[in-house]
mmCIF file of C-alpha atoms in Angstrom:
data_model
loop_
_atom_site.group_PDB
_atom_site.id
_atom_site.type_symbol
_atom_site.label_atom_id
_atom_site.label_comp_id
_atom_site.label_asym_id
_atom_site.label_seq_id
_atom_site.Cartn_x
_atom_site.Cartn_y
_atom_site.Cartn_z
ATOM 1 C CA UNK E 16 81.816 90.200 104.137
ATOM 2 C CA UNK E 17 81.588 90.526 100.393
ATOM 3 C CA UNK E 18 83.907 88.620 98.036
ATOM 4 C CA UNK E 19 86.292 90.321 95.361
ATOM 5 C CA UNK E 20 86.468 87.574 92.024
ATOM 6 C CA UNK E 21 90.005 87.935 90.467
ATOM 7 C CA UNK E 22 90.768 85.318 87.871
ATOM 8 C CA UNK E 23 93.171 82.896 89.266
ATOM 9 C CA UNK E 24 95.805 83.262 86.576
ATOM 10 C CA UNK E 25 96.781 85.286 83.547
ATOM 11 C CA UNK E 26 99.664 85.307 81.362
ATOM 12 C CA UNK E 27 101.227 87.561 78.560
ATOM 13 C CA UNK E 28 104.612 88.172 76.503
ATOM 14 C CA UNK E 29 107.353 90.552 77.655
ATOM 15 C CA UNK E 30 106.740 94.197 76.240
ATOM 16 C CA UNK E 31 102.888 93.215 75.994
ATOM 17 C CA UNK E 32 100.051 94.234 78.094
ATOM 18 C CA UNK E 33 98.479 92.756 81.213
ATOM 19 C CA UNK E 34 94.939 93.545 82.225
ATOM 20 C CA UNK E 35 94.030 92.078 85.596
ATOM 21 C CA UNK E 36 90.410 92.181 86.609
ATOM 22 C CA UNK E 37 88.686 92.482 90.168
ATOM 23 C CA UNK E 38 84.760 92.207 90.094
ATOM 24 C CA UNK E 39 82.865 93.788 93.254
ATOM 25 C CA UNK E 40 79.438 91.819 94.134
ATOM 26 C CA UNK E 41 76.417 92.996 92.551
ATOM 27 C CA UNK E 42 75.382 94.865 95.937
ATOM 28 C CA UNK E 43 78.472 97.050 96.149
ATOM 29 C CA UNK E 44 79.302 99.732 93.233
ATOM 30 C CA UNK E 45 82.575 99.911 92.108
ATOM 31 C CA UNK E 46 82.468 103.699 91.462
ATOM 32 C CA UNK E 47 81.984 103.988 95.416
ATOM 33 C CA UNK E 48 85.191 102.490 96.387
ATOM 34 C CA UNK E 49 88.984 102.886 96.139
ATOM 35 C CA UNK E 50 90.425 99.966 94.586
ATOM 36 C CA UNK E 51 93.873 98.896 96.102
ATOM 37 C CA UNK E 52 96.139 96.464 94.031
ATOM 38 C CA UNK E 53 99.261 94.824 95.706
ATOM 39 C CA UNK E 54 101.638 92.874 93.989
ATOM 40 C CA UNK E 55 103.329 89.875 95.918
ATOM 41 C CA UNK E 56 106.385 87.867 94.910
ATOM 42 C CA UNK E 57 106.914 84.066 96.956
ATOM 43 C CA UNK E 58 108.679 84.513 100.092
ATOM 44 C CA UNK E 59 107.696 88.270 100.501
ATOM 45 C CA UNK E 60 105.083 90.459 101.873
ATOM 46 C CA UNK E 61 102.779 92.136 99.533
ATOM 47 C CA UNK E 62 104.046 95.320 97.973
ATOM 48 C CA UNK E 63 101.503 98.087 97.465
ATOM 49 C CA UNK E 64 101.266 99.449 93.975
ATOM 50 C CA UNK E 65 98.547 102.129 93.639
ATOM 51 C CA UNK E 66 94.909 102.759 94.202
ATOM 52 C CA UNK E 67 92.448 104.244 91.897
ATOM 53 C CA UNK E 68 89.090 105.837 92.500
ATOM 54 C CA UNK E 69 88.428 108.205 89.130
ATOM 55 C CA UNK E 70 91.047 109.577 86.840
ATOM 56 C CA UNK E 71 91.285 112.786 89.127
ATOM 57 C CA UNK E 72 91.378 110.301 92.486
ATOM 58 C CA UNK E 73 94.146 107.984 92.103
ATOM 59 C CA UNK E 74 97.770 107.381 93.773
ATOM 60 C CA UNK E 75 100.905 105.575 92.752
ATOM 61 C CA UNK E 76 103.226 103.743 95.406
ATOM 62 C CA UNK E 77 106.351 104.614 96.441
ATOM 63 C CA UNK E 78 108.743 103.788 93.481
ATOM 64 C CA UNK E 79 105.904 101.761 91.565
ATOM 65 C CA UNK E 80 106.585 102.571 87.657
ATOM 66 C CA UNK E 81 104.433 104.471 86.098
ATOM 67 C CA UNK E 82 103.262 101.494 83.629
ATOM 68 C CA UNK E 83 101.492 100.119 86.638
ATOM 69 C CA UNK E 84 98.129 101.993 86.439
ATOM 70 C CA UNK E 85 94.516 101.539 87.593
ATOM 71 C CA UNK E 86 91.038 101.951 86.023
ATOM 72 C CA UNK E 87 87.454 100.893 86.417
ATOM 73 C CA UNK E 88 84.845 99.222 84.284
ATOM 74 C CA UNK E 89 81.564 100.620 85.794
ATOM 75 C CA UNK E 90 79.592 98.607 83.426
ATOM 76 C CA UNK E 91 81.056 95.436 85.016
ATOM 77 C CA UNK E 92 81.261 96.654 88.394
ATOM 78 C CA UNK E 93 84.988 96.088 88.020
ATOM 79 C CA UNK E 94 88.318 97.468 89.058
ATOM 80 C CA UNK E 95 91.244 97.113 86.221
ATOM 81 C CA UNK E 96 95.117 96.718 86.855
ATOM 82 C CA UNK E 97 96.993 97.473 83.551
ATOM 83 C CA UNK E 98 100.454 96.592 83.362
ATOM 84 C CA UNK E 99 102.109 98.127 80.040
ATOM 85 C CA UNK E 100 105.560 96.868 78.714
ATOM 86 C CA UNK E 101 105.797 93.534 80.397
ATOM 87 C CA UNK E 102 108.783 92.624 82.047
ATOM 88 C CA UNK E 103 110.153 89.165 83.544
ATOM 89 C CA UNK E 104 110.054 90.728 87.024
ATOM 90 C CA UNK E 105 106.236 91.157 86.645
ATOM 91 C CA UNK E 106 105.939 87.786 87.278
ATOM 92 C CA UNK E 107 103.865 87.545 90.716
ATOM 93 C CA UNK E 108 100.785 87.388 92.279
ATOM 94 C CA UNK E 109 98.177 90.398 92.604
ATOM 95 C CA UNK E 110 95.574 91.032 94.677
ATOM 96 C CA UNK E 111 93.156 93.893 94.988
ATOM 97 C CA UNK E 112 91.668 95.328 97.925
ATOM 98 C CA UNK E 113 88.821 97.514 99.037
ATOM 99 C CA UNK E 114 88.549 98.942 102.391
ATOM 100 C CA UNK E 115 84.483 99.350 103.329
ATOM 101 C CA UNK E 116 84.059 100.972 106.799
ATOM 102 C CA UNK E 117 85.534 99.259 109.450
ATOM 103 C CA UNK E 118 86.606 96.241 107.481
ATOM 104 C CA UNK E 119 89.340 95.464 104.522
ATOM 105 C CA UNK E 120 88.594 92.875 101.973
ATOM 106 C CA UNK E 121 91.097 91.293 99.566
ATOM 107 C CA UNK E 122 90.212 89.269 96.144
ATOM 108 C CA UNK E 123 91.565 85.903 95.755
ATOM 109 C CA UNK E 124 94.706 87.057 93.742
ATOM 110 C CA UNK E 125 95.726 86.508 90.223
ATOM 111 C CA UNK E 126 98.781 84.595 89.063
ATOM 112 C CA UNK E 127 100.551 86.297 86.416
ATOM 113 C CA UNK E 128 102.828 84.919 84.347
ATOM 114 C CA UNK E 129 105.416 86.567 82.061
ATOM 115 C CA UNK E 130 106.080 84.015 79.305
ATOM 116 C CA UNK D 137 112.489 104.182 108.663
ATOM 117 C CA UNK D 138 109.647 102.296 109.399
ATOM 118 C CA UNK D 139 109.994 98.366 110.456
ATOM 119 C CA UNK D 140 107.883 95.881 111.576
ATOM 120 C CA UNK D 141 109.524 92.962 112.998
ATOM 121 C CA UNK D 142 107.666 89.827 113.573
ATOM 122 C CA UNK D 143 108.120 87.156 115.979
ATOM 123 C CA UNK D 144 109.357 83.162 114.892
ATOM 124 C CA UNK D 145 107.679 80.487 113.298
ATOM 125 C CA UNK D 146 105.444 78.210 115.735
ATOM 126 C CA UNK D 147 104.136 74.872 115.681
ATOM 127 C CA UNK D 148 100.996 74.370 117.818
ATOM 128 C CA UNK D 149 98.741 71.666 118.190
ATOM 129 C CA UNK D 150 94.839 71.384 117.484
ATOM 130 C CA UNK D 151 92.965 73.390 120.243
ATOM 131 C CA UNK D 152 96.010 74.896 121.490
ATOM 132 C CA UNK D 153 96.334 79.145 121.189
ATOM 133 C CA UNK D 154 99.289 80.896 119.886
ATOM 134 C CA UNK D 155 100.084 84.793 120.020
ATOM 135 C CA UNK D 156 102.416 86.443 117.593
ATOM 136 C CA UNK D 157 104.143 89.560 118.343
ATOM 137 C CA UNK D 158 104.901 92.567 115.882
ATOM 138 C CA UNK D 159 107.593 95.105 117.271
ATOM 139 C CA UNK D 160 107.457 98.580 115.661
ATOM 140 C CA UNK D 161 110.265 101.075 115.022
ATOM 141 C CA UNK D 162 110.927 104.054 113.384
ATOM 142 C CA UNK D 163 107.631 105.509 114.250
ATOM 143 C CA UNK D 164 105.340 105.723 117.541
ATOM 144 C CA UNK D 165 103.110 102.896 117.533
ATOM 145 C CA UNK D 166 100.226 104.690 118.719
ATOM 146 C CA UNK D 167 100.232 107.159 115.986
ATOM 147 C CA UNK D 168 98.643 104.280 112.974
ATOM 148 C CA UNK D 169 96.506 101.303 113.797
ATOM 149 C CA UNK D 170 98.065 98.000 113.242
ATOM 150 C CA UNK D 171 95.956 95.239 110.965
ATOM 151 C CA UNK D 172 96.601 91.690 110.771
ATOM 152 C CA UNK D 173 96.500 89.608 107.443
ATOM 153 C CA UNK D 174 96.935 85.776 106.857
ATOM 154 C CA UNK D 175 98.068 83.962 103.830
ATOM 155 C CA UNK D 176 97.308 80.024 104.186
ATOM 156 C CA UNK D 177 99.911 78.035 101.964
ATOM 157 C CA UNK D 178 99.188 78.480 98.232
ATOM 158 C CA UNK D 179 96.081 80.936 98.982
ATOM 159 C CA UNK D 180 95.492 84.399 99.133
ATOM 160 C CA UNK D 181 95.297 87.126 101.689
ATOM 161 C CA UNK D 182 92.621 87.445 104.535
ATOM 162 C CA UNK D 183 92.440 90.396 106.421
ATOM 163 C CA UNK D 184 91.929 89.450 110.142
ATOM 164 C CA UNK D 185 91.188 92.651 112.016
ATOM 165 C CA UNK D 186 92.901 96.095 113.290
ATOM 166 C CA UNK D 187 93.678 97.712 116.576
ATOM 167 C CA UNK D 188 93.878 101.083 117.367
ATOM 168 C CA UNK D 189 97.337 101.006 119.630
ATOM 169 C CA UNK D 190 96.394 104.433 120.808
ATOM 170 C CA UNK D 191 93.074 103.323 122.658
ATOM 171 C CA UNK D 192 93.101 99.701 122.635
ATOM 172 C CA UNK D 193 89.848 99.247 120.207
ATOM 173 C CA UNK D 194 89.619 96.567 117.892
ATOM 174 C CA UNK D 195 87.683 95.934 114.986
ATOM 175 C CA UNK D 196 87.701 91.816 113.811
ATOM 176 C CA UNK D 197 86.957 90.331 110.974
ATOM 177 C CA UNK D 198 83.448 88.523 111.522
ATOM 178 C CA UNK D 199 85.049 84.883 110.531
ATOM 179 C CA UNK D 200 87.364 85.394 113.336
ATOM 180 C CA UNK D 201 85.084 86.622 116.424
ATOM 181 C CA UNK D 202 85.452 85.104 119.477
ATOM 182 C CA UNK D 203 88.992 83.097 118.414
ATOM 183 C CA UNK D 204 90.786 86.409 117.944
ATOM 184 C CA UNK D 205 92.421 88.698 120.541
ATOM 185 C CA UNK D 206 94.304 91.984 119.016
ATOM 186 C CA UNK D 207 96.345 93.640 121.960
ATOM 187 C CA UNK D 208 99.409 95.976 122.319
ATOM 188 C CA UNK D 209 102.059 96.765 124.437
ATOM 189 C CA UNK D 210 102.805 100.497 123.939
ATOM 190 C CA UNK D 211 106.163 100.558 126.225
ATOM 191 C CA UNK D 212 107.846 98.163 124.162
ATOM 192 C CA UNK D 213 106.202 99.354 120.768
ATOM 193 C CA UNK D 214 104.699 95.891 120.397
ATOM 194 C CA UNK D 215 101.293 94.658 118.729
ATOM 195 C CA UNK D 216 99.891 91.451 119.263
ATOM 196 C CA UNK D 217 97.714 88.718 117.404
ATOM 197 C CA UNK D 218 96.297 85.854 119.545
ATOM 198 C CA UNK D 219 94.042 82.883 117.692
ATOM 199 C CA UNK D 220 92.608 80.567 119.900
ATOM 200 C CA UNK D 221 91.393 77.120 119.298
ATOM 201 C CA UNK D 222 93.498 76.576 116.496
ATOM 202 C CA UNK D 223 92.539 74.034 113.552
ATOM 203 C CA UNK D 224 94.930 72.413 110.917
ATOM 204 C CA UNK D 225 93.571 75.072 108.449
ATOM 205 C CA UNK D 226 94.505 78.028 110.881
ATOM 206 C CA UNK D 227 98.454 76.727 109.208
ATOM 207 C CA UNK D 228 99.424 80.197 107.642
ATOM 208 C CA UNK D 229 101.756 83.088 107.497
ATOM 209 C CA UNK D 230 100.418 85.740 109.679
ATOM 210 C CA UNK D 231 101.644 89.488 108.935
ATOM 211 C CA UNK D 232 101.343 92.656 110.734
ATOM 212 C CA UNK D 233 100.679 95.632 108.225
ATOM 213 C CA UNK D 234 100.376 99.332 109.359
ATOM 214 C CA UNK D 235 98.535 101.733 106.949
ATOM 215 C CA UNK D 236 100.316 104.808 105.706
ATOM 216 C CA UNK D 237 98.005 107.729 103.916
ATOM 217 C CA UNK D 238 98.647 109.780 101.127
ATOM 218 C CA UNK D 239 99.031 113.381 100.976
ATOM 219 C CA UNK D 240 95.134 114.085 101.327
ATOM 220 C CA UNK D 241 95.357 112.080 105.003
ATOM 221 C CA UNK D 242 92.019 110.495 103.479
ATOM 222 C CA UNK D 243 93.174 107.367 101.424
ATOM 223 C CA UNK D 244 94.748 104.966 103.569
ATOM 224 C CA UNK D 245 96.867 101.962 102.272
ATOM 225 C CA UNK D 246 99.448 98.893 103.653
ATOM 226 C CA UNK D 247 102.828 99.808 102.592
ATOM 227 C CA UNK D 248 104.658 98.564 105.847
ATOM 228 C CA UNK D 249 104.496 94.756 106.372
ATOM 229 C CA UNK D 250 105.773 92.456 109.029
ATOM 230 C CA UNK D 251 108.401 89.504 107.476
ATOM 231 C CA UNK D 252 105.623 87.367 108.290
ATOM 232 C CA UNK D 253 105.566 84.404 111.051
ATOM 233 C CA UNK D 254 104.271 80.883 109.860
ATOM 234 C CA UNK D 255 101.902 79.333 112.150
ATOM 235 C CA UNK D 256 101.545 75.271 111.539
ATOM 236 C CA UNK D 257 98.803 73.432 113.285
ATOM 237 C CA UNK D 258 99.327 69.963 113.298
ATOM 238 C CA UNK D 259 98.924 67.087 115.121
#
């Protein structure tokens, strides 16, 4: 199964933006996949945030604020989660995911600290 | 509303098997695949596989082939995940997760999760 690479940690201050990345292996083209993002807080199951394929094919999870958004950097073969207007409650672990064929693959997760 | 309620924590010895249940309510079990995802302490999410509760057909992650069995009992709206030949590194929280689809019906995501079942493997 492919490996999705996420930085182990990231930090930003309240009100700032956080840009979390998810890099796909070189043999998998990010252009070809929906990139899903989940948020997980301690002791709870993951919460679905959104998916991003393109600007015309994307979706937001139920009740997820619009300050969470997705994008791609095709040149870096990377999916991106952008969180604007950071709030203390955004401090959590964030996981990317792809769903190729009959398997699901998660990234290793990024722990976001809101300073 | 959709609810997935999992069985309670388990402590197992190395080499034993564990069977975790996931009881679905608020919808018909056979209408959606059920997936299983685990998370070792302090680690990330790991997909284990899925079952089509309608047919009983399964797809397992390569890593768990030969050790995992996913089944269901439609009469009680419950899915099961059994992991055999347990090792210490199987200590994890095991989640069942039901996918949902967007309005197009072509994009699926996990927005319904069980509460998780902690399985501890220790001698």
